[in-house]
GROMACS .gro file of N, CA, C and O in nm:
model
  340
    1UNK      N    1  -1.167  -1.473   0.383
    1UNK     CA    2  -1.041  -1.475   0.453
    1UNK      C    3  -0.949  -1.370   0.391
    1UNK      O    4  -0.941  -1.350   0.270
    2UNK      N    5  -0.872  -1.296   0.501
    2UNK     CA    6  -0.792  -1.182   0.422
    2UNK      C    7  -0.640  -1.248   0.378
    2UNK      O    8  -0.602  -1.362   0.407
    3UNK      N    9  -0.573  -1.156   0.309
    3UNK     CA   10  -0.414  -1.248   0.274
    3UNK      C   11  -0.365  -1.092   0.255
    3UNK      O   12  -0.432  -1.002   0.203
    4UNK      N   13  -0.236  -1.081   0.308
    4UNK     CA   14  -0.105  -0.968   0.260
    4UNK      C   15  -0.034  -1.011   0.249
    4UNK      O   16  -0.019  -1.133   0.257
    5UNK      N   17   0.075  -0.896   0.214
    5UNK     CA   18   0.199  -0.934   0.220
    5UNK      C   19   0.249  -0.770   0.148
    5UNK      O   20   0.182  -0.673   0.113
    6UNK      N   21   0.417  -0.804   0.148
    6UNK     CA   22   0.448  -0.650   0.187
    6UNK      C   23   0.583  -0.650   0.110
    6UNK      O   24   0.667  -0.740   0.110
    7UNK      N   25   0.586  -0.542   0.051
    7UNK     CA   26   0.659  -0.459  -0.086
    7UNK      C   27   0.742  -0.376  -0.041
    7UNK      O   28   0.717  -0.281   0.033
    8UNK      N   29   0.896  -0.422  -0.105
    8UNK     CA   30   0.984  -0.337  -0.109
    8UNK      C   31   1.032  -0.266  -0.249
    8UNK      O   32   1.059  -0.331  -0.350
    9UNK      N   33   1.038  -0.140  -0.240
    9UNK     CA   34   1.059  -0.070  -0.402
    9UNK      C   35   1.261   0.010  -0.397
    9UNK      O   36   1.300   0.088  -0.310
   10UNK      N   37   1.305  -0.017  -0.456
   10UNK     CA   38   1.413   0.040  -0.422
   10UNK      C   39   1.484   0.124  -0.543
   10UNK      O   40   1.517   0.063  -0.645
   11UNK      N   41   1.504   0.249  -0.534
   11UNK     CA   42   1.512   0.336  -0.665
   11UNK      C   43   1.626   0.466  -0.642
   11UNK      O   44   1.727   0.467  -0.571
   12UNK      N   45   1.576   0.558  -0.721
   12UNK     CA   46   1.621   0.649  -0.692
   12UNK      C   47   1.576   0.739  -0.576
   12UNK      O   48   1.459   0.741  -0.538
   13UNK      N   49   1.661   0.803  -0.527
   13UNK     CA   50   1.622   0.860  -0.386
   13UNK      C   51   1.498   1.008  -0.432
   13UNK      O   52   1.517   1.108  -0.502
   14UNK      N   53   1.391   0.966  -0.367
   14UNK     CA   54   1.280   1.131  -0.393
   14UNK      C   55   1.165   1.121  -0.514
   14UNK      O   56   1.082   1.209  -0.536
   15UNK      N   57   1.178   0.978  -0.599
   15UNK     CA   58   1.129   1.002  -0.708
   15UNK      C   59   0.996   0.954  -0.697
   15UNK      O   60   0.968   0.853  -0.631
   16UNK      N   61   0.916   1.020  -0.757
   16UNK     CA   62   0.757   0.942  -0.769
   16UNK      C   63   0.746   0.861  -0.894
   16UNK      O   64   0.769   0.882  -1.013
   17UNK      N   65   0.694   0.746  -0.815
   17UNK     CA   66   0.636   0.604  -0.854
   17UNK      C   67   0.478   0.617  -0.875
   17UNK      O   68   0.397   0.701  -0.836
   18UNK      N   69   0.466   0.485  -0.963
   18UNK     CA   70   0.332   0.447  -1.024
   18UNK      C   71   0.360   0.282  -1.005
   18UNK      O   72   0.437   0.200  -1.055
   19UNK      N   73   0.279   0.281  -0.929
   19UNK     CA   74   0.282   0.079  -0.851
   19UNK      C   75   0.159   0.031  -0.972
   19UNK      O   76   0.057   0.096  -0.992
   20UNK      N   77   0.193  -0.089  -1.042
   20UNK     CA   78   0.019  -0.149  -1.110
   20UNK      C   79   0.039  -0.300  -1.039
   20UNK      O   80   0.147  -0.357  -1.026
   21UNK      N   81  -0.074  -0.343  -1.002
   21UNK     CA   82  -0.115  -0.443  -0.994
   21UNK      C   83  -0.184  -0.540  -1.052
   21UNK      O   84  -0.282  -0.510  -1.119
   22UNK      N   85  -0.148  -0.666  -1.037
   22UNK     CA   86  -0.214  -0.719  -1.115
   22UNK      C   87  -0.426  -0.766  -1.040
   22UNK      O   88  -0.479  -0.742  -0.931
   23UNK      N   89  -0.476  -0.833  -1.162
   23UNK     CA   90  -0.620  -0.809  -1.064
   23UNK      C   91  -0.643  -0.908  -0.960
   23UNK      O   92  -0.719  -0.906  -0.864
   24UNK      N   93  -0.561  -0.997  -1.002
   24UNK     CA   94  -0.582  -1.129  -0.908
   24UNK      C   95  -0.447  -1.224  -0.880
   24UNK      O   96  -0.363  -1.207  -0.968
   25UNK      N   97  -0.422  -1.285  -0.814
   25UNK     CA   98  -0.360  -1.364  -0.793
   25UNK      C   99  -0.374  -1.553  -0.758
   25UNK      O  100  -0.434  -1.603  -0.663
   26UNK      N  101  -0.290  -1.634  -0.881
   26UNK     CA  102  -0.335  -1.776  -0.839
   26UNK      C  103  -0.264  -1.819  -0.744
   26UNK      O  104  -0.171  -1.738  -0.733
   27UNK      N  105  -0.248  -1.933  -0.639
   27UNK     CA  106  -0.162  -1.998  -0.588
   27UNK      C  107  -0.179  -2.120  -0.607
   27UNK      O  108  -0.290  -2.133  -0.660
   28UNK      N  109  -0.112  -2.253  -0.588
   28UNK     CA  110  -0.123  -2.324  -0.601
   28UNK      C  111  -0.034  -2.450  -0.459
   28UNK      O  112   0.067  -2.423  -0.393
   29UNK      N  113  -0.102  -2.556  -0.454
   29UNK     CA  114  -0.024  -2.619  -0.387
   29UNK      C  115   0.013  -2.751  -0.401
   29UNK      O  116  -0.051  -2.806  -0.490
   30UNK      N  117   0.088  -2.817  -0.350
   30UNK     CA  118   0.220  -2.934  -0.395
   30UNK      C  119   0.104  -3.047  -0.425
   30UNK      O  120   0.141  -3.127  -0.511
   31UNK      N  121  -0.021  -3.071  -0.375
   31UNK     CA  122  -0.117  -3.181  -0.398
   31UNK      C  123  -0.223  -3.134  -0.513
   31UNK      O  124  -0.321  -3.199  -0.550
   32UNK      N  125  -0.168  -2.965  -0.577
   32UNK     CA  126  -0.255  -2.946  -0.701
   32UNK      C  127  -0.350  -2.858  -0.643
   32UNK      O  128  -0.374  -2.763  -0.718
   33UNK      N  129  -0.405  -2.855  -0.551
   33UNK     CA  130  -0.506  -2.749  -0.487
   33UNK      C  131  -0.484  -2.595  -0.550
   33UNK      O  132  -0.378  -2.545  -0.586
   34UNK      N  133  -0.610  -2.540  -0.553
   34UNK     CA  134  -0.563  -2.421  -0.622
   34UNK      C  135  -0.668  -2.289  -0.531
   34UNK      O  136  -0.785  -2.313  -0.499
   35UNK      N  137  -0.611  -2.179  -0.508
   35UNK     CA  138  -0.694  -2.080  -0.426
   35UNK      C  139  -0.676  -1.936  -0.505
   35UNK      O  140  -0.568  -1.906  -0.556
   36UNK      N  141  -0.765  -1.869  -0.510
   36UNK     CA  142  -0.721  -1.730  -0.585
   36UNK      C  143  -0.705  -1.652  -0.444
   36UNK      O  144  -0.734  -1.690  -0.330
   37UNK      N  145  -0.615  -1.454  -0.517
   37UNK     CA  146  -0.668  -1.383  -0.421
   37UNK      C  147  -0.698  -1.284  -0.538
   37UNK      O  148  -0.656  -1.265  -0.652
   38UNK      N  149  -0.827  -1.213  -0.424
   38UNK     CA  150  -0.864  -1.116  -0.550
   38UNK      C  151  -0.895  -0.991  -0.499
   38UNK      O  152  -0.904  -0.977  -0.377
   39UNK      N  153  -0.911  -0.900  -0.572
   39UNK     CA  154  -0.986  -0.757  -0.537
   39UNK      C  155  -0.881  -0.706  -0.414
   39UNK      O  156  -0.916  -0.702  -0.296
   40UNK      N  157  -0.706  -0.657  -0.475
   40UNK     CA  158  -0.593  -0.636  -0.443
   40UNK      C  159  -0.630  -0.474  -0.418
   40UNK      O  160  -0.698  -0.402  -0.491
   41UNK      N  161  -0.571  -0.444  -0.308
   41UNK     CA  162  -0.582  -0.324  -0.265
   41UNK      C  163  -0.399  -0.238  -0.192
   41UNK      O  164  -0.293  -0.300  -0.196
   42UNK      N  165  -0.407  -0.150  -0.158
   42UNK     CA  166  -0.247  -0.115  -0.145
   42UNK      C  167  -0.272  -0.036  -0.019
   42UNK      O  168  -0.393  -0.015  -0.012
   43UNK      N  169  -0.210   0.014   0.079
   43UNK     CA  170  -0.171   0.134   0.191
   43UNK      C  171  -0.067   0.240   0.127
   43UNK      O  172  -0.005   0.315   0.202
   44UNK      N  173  -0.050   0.244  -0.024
   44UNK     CA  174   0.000   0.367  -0.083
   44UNK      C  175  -0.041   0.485  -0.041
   44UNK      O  176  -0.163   0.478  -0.025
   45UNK      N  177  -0.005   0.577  -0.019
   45UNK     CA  178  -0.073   0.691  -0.070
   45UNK      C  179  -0.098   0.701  -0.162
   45UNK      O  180  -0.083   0.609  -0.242
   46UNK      N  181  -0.162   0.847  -0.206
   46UNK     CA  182  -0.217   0.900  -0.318
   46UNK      C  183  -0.107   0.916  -0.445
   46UNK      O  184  -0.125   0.898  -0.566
   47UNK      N  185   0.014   0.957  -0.371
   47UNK     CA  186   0.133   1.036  -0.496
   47UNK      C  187   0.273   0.950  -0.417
   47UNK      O  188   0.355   1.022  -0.359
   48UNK      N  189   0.291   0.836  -0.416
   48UNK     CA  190   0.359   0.737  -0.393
   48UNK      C  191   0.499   0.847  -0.454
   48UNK      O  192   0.507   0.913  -0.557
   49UNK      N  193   0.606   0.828  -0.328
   49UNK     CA  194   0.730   0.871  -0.372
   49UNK      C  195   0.846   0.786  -0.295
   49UNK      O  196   0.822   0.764  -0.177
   50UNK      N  197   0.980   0.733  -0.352
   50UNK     CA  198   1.056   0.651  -0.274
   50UNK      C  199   1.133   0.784  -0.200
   50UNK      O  200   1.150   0.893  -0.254
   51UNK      N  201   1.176   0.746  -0.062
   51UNK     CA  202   1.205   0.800   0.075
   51UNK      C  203   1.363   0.848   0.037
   51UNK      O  204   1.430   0.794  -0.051
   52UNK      N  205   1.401   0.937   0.104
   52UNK     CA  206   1.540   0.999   0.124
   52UNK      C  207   1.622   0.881   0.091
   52UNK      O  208   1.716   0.912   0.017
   53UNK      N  209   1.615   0.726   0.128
   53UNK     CA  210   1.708   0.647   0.135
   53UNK      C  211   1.646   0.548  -0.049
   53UNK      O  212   1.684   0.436  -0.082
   54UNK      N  213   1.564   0.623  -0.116
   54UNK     CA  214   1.546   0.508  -0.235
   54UNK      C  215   1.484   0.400  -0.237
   54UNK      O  216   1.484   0.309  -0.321
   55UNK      N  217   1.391   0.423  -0.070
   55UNK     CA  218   1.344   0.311  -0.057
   55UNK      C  219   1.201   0.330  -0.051
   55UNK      O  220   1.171   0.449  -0.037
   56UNK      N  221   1.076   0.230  -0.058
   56UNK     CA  222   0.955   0.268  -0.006
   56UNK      C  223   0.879   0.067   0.022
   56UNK      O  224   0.865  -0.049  -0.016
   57UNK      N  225   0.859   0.165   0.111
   57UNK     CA  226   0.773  -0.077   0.157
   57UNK      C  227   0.616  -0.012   0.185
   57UNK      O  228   0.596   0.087   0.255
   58UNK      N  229   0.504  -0.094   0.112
   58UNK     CA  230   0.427  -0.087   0.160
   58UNK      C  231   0.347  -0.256   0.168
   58UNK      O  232   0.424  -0.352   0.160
   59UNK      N  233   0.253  -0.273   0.177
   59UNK     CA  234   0.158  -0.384   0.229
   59UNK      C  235   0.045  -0.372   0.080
   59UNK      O  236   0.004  -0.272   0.022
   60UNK      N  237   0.026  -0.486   0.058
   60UNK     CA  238  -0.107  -0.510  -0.019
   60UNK      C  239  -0.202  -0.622   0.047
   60UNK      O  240  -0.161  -0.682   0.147
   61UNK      N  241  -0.318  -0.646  -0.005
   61UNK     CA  242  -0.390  -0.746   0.070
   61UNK      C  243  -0.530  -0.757  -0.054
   61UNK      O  244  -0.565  -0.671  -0.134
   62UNK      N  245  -0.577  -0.873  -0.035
   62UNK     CA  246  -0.691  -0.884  -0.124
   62UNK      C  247  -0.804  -1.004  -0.016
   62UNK      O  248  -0.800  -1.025   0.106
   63UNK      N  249  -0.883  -1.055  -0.108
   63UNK     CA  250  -0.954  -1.141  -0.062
   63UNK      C  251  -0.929  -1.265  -0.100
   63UNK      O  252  -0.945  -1.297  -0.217
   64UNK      N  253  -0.886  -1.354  -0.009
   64UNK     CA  254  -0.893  -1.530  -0.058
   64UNK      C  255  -0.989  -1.620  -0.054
   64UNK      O  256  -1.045  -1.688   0.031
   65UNK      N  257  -0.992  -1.601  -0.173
   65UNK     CA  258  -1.141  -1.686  -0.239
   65UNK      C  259  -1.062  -1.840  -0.204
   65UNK      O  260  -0.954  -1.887  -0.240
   66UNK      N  261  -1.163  -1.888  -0.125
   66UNK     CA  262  -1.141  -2.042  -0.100
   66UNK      C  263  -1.248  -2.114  -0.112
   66UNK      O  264  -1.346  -2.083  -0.045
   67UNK      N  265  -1.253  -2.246  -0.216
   67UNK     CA  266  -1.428  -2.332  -0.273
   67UNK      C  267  -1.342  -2.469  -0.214
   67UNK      O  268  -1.226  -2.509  -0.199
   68UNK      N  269  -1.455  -2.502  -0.197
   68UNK     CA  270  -1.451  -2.655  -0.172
   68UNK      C  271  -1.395  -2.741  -0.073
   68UNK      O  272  -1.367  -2.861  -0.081
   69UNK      N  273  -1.379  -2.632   0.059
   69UNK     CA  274  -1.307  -2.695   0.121
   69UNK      C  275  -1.147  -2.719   0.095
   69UNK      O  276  -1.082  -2.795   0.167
   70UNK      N  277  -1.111  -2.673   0.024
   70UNK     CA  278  -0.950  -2.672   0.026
   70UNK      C  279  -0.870  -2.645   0.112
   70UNK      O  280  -0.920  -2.566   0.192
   71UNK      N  281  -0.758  -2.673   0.138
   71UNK     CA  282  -0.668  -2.680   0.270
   71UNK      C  283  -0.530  -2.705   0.181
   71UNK      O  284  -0.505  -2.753   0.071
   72UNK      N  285  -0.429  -2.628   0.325
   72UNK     CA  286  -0.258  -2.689   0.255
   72UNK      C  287  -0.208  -2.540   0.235
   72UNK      O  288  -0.281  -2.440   0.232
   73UNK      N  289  -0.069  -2.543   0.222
   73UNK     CA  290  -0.014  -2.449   0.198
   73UNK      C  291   0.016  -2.427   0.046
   73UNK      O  292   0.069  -2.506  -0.032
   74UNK      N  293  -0.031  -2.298   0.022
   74UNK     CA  294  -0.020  -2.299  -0.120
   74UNK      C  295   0.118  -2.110  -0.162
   74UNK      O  296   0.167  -2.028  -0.085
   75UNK      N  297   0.123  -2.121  -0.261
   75UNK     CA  298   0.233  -2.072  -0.303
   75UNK      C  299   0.230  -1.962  -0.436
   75UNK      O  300   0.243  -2.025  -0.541
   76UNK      N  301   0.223  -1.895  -0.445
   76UNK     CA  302   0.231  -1.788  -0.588
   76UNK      C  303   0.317  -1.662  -0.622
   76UNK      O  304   0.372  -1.584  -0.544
   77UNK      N  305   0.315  -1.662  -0.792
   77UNK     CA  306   0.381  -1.509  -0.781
   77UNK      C  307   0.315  -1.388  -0.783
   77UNK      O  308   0.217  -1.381  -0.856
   78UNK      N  309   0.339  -1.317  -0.736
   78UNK     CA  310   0.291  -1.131  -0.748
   78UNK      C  311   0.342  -1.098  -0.834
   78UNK      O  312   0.457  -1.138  -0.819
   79UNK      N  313   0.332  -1.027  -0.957
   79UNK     CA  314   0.374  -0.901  -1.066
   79UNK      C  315   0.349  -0.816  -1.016
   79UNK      O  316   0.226  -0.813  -1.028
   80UNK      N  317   0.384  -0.718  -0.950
   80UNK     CA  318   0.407  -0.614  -0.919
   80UNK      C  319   0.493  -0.486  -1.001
   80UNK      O  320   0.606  -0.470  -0.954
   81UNK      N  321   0.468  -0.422  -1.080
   81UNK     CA  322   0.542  -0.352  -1.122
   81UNK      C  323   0.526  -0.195  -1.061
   81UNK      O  324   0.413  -0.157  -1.031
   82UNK      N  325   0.639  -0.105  -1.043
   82UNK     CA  326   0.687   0.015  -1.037
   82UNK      C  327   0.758   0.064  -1.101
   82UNK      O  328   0.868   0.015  -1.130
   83UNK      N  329   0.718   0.167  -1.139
   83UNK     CA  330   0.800   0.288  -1.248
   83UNK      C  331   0.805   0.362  -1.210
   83UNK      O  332   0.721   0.379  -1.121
   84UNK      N  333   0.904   0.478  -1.235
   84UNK     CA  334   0.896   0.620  -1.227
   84UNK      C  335   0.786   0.680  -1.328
   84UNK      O  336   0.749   0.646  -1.441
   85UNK      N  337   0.751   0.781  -1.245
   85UNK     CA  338   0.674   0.865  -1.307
   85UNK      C  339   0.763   0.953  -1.406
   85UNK      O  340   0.711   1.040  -1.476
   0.00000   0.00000   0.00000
């Protein structure tokens, strides 16, 4: 099953960025259930730079590893970090 979701970077106007990700992601849900996502991928380009306005949004997505039949809405954080180059 696929999972995204989508990134806003907000900086200085023109500057090139370096996005890291982390490798996986846990979630968890209110009855304890637990689902990973993994093997995180980006729609960056190659030489990631924030836009005339300081801004740049892109999308990530990985794979959601789901065992056992699990179900429910579950919930997590992203680390996402960006820097200037």
């Amino acid at each position: 099953m696929a999972f995204s979701a989508r990134i806003l970077v907000e900086g200085e106007p023109g500057r090139a960025i370096r996005v890291l990700l982390p490798r996986g992601i846990a979630m968890t849900s209110r009855q304890g259930g637990r689902v990973e996502v993994r093997r995180l991928v980006t729609n960056l380009p190659p030489a990631p730079r924030l836009g005339p306005d300081g801004r740049l949004e892109f999308a990530i997505g990985g794979d959601l590893d789901l065992s056992g039949g699990i179900s429910g809405e579950f919930r997590g954080a992203i680390e996402v970090t960006a820097e200037y180059e």
